[in-house]
GROMACS .gro file of N, CA, C and O in nm:
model
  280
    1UNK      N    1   0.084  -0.119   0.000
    1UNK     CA    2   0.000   0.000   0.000
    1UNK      C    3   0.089   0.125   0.000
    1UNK      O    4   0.184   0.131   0.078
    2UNK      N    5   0.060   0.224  -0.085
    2UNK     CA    6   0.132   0.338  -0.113
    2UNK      C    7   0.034   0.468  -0.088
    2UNK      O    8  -0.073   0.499  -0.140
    3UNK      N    9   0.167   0.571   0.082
    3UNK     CA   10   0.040   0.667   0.122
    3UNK      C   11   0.075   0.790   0.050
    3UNK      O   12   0.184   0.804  -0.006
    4UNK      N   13   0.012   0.853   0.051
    4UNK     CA   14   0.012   0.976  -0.001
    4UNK      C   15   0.102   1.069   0.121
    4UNK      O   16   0.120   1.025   0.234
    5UNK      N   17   0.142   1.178   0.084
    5UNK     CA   18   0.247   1.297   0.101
    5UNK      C   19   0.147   1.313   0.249
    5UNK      O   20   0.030   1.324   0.213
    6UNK      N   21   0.157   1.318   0.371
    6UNK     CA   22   0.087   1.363   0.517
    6UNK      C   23   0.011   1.241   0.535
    6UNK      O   24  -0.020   1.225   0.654
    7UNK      N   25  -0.031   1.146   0.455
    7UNK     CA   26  -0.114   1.039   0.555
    7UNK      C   27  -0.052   0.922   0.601
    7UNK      O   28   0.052   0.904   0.537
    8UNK      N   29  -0.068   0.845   0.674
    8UNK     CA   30   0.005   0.762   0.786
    8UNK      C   31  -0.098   0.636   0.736
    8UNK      O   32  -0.202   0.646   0.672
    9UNK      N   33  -0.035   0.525   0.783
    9UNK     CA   34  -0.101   0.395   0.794
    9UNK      C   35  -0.192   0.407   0.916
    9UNK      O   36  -0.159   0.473   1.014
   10UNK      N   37  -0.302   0.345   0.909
   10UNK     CA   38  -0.413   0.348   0.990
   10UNK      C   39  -0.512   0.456   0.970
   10UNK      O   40  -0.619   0.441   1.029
   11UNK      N   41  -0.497   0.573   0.891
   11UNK     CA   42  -0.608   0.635   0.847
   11UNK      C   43  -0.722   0.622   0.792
   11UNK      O   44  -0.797   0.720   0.789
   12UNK      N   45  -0.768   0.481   0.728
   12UNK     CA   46  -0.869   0.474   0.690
   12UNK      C   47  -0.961   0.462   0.758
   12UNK      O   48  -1.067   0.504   0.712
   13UNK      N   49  -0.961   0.392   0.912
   13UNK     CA   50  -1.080   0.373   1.010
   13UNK      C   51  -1.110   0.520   1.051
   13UNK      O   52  -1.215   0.577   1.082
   14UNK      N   53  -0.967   0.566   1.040
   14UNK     CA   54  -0.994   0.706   1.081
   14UNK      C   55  -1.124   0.787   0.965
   14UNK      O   56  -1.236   0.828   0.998
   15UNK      N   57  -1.084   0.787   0.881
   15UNK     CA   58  -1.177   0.839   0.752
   15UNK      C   59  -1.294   0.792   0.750
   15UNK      O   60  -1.378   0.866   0.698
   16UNK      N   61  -1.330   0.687   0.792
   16UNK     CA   62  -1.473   0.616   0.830
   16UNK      C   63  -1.538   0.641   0.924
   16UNK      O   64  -1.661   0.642   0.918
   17UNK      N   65  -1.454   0.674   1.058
   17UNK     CA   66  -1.535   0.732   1.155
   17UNK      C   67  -1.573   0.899   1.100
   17UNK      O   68  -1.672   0.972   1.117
   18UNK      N   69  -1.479   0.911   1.048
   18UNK     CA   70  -1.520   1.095   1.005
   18UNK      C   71  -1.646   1.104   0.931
   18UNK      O   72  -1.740   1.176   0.964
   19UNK      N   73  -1.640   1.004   0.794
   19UNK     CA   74  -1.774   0.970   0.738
   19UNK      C   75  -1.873   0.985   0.846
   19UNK      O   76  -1.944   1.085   0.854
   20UNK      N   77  -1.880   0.894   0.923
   20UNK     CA   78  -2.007   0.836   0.995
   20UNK      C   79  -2.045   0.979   1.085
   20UNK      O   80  -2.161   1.014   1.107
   21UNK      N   81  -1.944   1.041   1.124
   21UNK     CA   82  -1.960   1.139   1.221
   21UNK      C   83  -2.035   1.279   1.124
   21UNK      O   84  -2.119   1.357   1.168
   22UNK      N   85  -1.973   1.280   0.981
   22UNK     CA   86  -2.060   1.374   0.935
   22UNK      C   87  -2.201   1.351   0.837
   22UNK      O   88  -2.277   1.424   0.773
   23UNK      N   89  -2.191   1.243   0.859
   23UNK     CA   90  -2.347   1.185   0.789
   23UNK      C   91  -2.481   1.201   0.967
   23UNK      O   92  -2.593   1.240   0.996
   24UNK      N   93  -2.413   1.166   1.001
   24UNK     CA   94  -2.455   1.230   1.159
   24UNK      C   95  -2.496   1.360   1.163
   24UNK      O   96  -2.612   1.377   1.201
   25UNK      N   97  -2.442   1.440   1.140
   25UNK     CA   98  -2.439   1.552   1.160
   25UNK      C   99  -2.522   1.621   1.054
   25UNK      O  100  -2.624   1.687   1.077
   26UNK      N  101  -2.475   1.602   0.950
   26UNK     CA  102  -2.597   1.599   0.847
   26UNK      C  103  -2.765   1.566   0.871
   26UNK      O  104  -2.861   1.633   0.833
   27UNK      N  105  -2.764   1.473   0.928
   27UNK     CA  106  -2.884   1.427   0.947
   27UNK      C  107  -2.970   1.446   1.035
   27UNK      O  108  -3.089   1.423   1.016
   28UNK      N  109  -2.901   1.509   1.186
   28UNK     CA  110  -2.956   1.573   1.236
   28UNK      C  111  -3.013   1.725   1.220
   28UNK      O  112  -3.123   1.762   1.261
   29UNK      N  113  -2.909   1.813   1.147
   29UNK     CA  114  -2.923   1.933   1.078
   29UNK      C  115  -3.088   1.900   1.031
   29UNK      O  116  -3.182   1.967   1.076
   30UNK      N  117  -3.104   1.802   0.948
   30UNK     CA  118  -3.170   1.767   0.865
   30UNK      C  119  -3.344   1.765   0.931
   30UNK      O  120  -3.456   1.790   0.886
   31UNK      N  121  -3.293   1.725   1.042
   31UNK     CA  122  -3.405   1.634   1.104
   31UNK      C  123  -3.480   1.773   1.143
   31UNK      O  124  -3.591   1.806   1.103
   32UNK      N  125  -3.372   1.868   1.254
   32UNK     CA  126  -3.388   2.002   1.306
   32UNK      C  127  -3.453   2.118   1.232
   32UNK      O  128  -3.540   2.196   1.273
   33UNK      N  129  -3.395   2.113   1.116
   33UNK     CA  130  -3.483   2.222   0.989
   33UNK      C  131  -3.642   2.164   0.985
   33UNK      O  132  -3.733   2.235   1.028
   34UNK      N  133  -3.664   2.052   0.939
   34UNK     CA  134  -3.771   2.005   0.936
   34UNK      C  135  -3.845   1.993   1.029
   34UNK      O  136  -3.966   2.011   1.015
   35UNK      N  137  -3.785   1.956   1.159
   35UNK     CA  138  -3.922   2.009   1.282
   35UNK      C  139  -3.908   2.174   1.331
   35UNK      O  140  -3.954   2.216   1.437
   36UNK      N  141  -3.861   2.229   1.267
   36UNK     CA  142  -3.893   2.411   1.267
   36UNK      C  143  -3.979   2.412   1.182
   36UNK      O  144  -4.093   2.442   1.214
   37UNK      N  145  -3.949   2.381   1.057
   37UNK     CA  146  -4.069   2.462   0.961
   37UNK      C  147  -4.198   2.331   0.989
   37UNK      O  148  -4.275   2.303   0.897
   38UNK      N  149  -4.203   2.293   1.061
   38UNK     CA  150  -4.335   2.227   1.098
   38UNK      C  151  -4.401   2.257   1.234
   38UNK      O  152  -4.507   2.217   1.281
   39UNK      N  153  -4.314   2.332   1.278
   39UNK     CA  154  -4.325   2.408   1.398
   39UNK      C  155  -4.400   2.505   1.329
   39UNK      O  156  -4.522   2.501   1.314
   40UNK      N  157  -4.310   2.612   1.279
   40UNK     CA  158  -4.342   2.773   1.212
   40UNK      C  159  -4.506   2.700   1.092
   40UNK      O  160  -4.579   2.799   1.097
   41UNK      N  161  -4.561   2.626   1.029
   41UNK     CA  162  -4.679   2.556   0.936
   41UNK      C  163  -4.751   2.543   1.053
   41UNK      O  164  -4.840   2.628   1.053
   42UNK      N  165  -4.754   2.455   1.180
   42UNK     CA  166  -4.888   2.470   1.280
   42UNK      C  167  -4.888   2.630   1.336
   42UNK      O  168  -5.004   2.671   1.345
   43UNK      N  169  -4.821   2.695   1.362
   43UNK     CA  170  -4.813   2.826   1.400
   43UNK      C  171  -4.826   2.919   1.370
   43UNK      O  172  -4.837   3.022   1.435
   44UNK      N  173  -4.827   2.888   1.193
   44UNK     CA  174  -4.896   2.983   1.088
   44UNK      C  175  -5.047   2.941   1.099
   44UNK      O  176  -5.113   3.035   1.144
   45UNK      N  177  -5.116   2.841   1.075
   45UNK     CA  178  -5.216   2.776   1.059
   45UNK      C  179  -5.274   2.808   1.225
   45UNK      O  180  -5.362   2.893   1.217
   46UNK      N  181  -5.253   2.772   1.349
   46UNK     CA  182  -5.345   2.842   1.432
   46UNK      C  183  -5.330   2.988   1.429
   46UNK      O  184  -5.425   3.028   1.496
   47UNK      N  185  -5.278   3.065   1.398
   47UNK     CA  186  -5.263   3.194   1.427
   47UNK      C  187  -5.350   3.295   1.242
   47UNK      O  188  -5.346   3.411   1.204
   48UNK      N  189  -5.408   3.177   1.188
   48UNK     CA  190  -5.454   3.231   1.032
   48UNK      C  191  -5.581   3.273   1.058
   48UNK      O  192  -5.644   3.318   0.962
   49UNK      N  193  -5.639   3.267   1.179
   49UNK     CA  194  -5.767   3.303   1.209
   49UNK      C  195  -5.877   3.250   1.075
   49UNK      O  196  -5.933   3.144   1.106
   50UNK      N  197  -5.901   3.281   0.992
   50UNK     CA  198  -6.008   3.251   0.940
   50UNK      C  199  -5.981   3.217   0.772
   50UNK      O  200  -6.056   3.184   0.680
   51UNK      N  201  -5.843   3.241   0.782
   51UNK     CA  202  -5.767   3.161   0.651
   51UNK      C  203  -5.787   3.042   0.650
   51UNK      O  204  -5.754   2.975   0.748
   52UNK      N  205  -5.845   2.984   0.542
   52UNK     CA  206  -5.802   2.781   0.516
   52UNK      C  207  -5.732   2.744   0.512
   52UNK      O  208  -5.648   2.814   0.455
   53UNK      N  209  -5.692   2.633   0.549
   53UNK     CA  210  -5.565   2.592   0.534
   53UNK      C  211  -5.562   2.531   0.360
   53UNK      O  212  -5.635   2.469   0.283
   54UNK      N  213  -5.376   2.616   0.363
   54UNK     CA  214  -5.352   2.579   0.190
   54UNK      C  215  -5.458   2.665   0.098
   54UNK      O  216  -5.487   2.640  -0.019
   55UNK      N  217  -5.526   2.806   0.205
   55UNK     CA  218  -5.556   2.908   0.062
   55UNK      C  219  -5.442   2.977   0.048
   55UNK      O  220  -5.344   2.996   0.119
   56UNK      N  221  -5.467   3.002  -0.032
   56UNK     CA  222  -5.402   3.172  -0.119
   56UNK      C  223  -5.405   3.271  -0.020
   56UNK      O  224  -5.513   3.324   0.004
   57UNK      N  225  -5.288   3.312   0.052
   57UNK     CA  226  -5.268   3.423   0.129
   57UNK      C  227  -5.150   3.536   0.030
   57UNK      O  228  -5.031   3.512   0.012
   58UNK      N  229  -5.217   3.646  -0.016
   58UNK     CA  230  -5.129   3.729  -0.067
   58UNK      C  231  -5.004   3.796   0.005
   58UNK      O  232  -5.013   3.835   0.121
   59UNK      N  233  -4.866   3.809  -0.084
   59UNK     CA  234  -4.782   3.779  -0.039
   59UNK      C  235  -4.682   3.744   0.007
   59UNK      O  236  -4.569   3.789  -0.009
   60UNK      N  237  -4.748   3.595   0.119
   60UNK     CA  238  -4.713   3.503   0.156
   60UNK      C  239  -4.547   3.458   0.041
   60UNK      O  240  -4.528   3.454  -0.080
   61UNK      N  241  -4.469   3.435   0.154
   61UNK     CA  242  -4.327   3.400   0.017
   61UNK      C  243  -4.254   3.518  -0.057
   61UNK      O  244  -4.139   3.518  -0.102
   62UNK      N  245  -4.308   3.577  -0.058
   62UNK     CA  246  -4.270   3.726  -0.126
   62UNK      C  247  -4.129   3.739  -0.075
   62UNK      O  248  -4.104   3.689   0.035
   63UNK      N  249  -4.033   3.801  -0.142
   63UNK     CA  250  -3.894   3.880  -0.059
   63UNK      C  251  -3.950   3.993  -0.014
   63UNK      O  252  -4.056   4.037  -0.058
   64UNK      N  253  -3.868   4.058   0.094
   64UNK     CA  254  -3.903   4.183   0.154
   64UNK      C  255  -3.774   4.302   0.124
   64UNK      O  256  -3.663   4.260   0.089
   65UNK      N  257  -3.791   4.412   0.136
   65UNK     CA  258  -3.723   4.491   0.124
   65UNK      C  259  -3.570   4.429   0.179
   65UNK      O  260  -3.470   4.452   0.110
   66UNK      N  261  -3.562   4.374   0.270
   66UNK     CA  262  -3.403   4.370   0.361
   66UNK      C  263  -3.404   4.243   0.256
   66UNK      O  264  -3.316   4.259   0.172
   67UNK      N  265  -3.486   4.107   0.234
   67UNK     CA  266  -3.399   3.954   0.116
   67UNK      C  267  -3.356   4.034   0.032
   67UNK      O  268  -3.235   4.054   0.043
   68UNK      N  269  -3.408   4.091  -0.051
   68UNK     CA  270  -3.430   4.136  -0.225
   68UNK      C  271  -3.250   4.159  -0.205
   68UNK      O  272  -3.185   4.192  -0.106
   69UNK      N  273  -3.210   4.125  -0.339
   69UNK     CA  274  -3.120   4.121  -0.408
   69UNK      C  275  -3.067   4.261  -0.476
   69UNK      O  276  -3.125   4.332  -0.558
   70UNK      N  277  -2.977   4.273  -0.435
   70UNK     CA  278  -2.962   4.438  -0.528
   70UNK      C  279  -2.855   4.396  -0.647
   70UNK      O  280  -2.820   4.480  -0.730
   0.00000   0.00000   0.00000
């Protein structure tokens, strides 16, 4: 086996745990975004007073002066 210029023998378990540790990490990110915006969807929806759910709220999604892109 021939290593490359800085890596040492025994790095590959090493590189596997790193994998595993950022597929981890990933996935929790993952998990976390998705129970916010399902947080912020019931919290829109009780607070819509007399909106249906999944009408047409004008709007809604729009950029605002501070997103918009210059």
């Amino acid at each position: 086996m021939v290593f490359a210029p800085g890596e040492k023998p025994g790095s590959e378990p090493e590189e596997a745990k790193l994998q595993i540790a950022s597929k981890q990490i990933v996935q929790n990110a993952i998990l976390r975004a998705v129970q916010q915006v399902s947080r912020e969807i019931r919290q829109g929806e009780a607070g819509a007073g007399d909106t249906p759910r999944g009408s047409f709220r004008p709007g809604a999604g729009e950029l605002t002066k501070k997103h918009e892109k210059k």
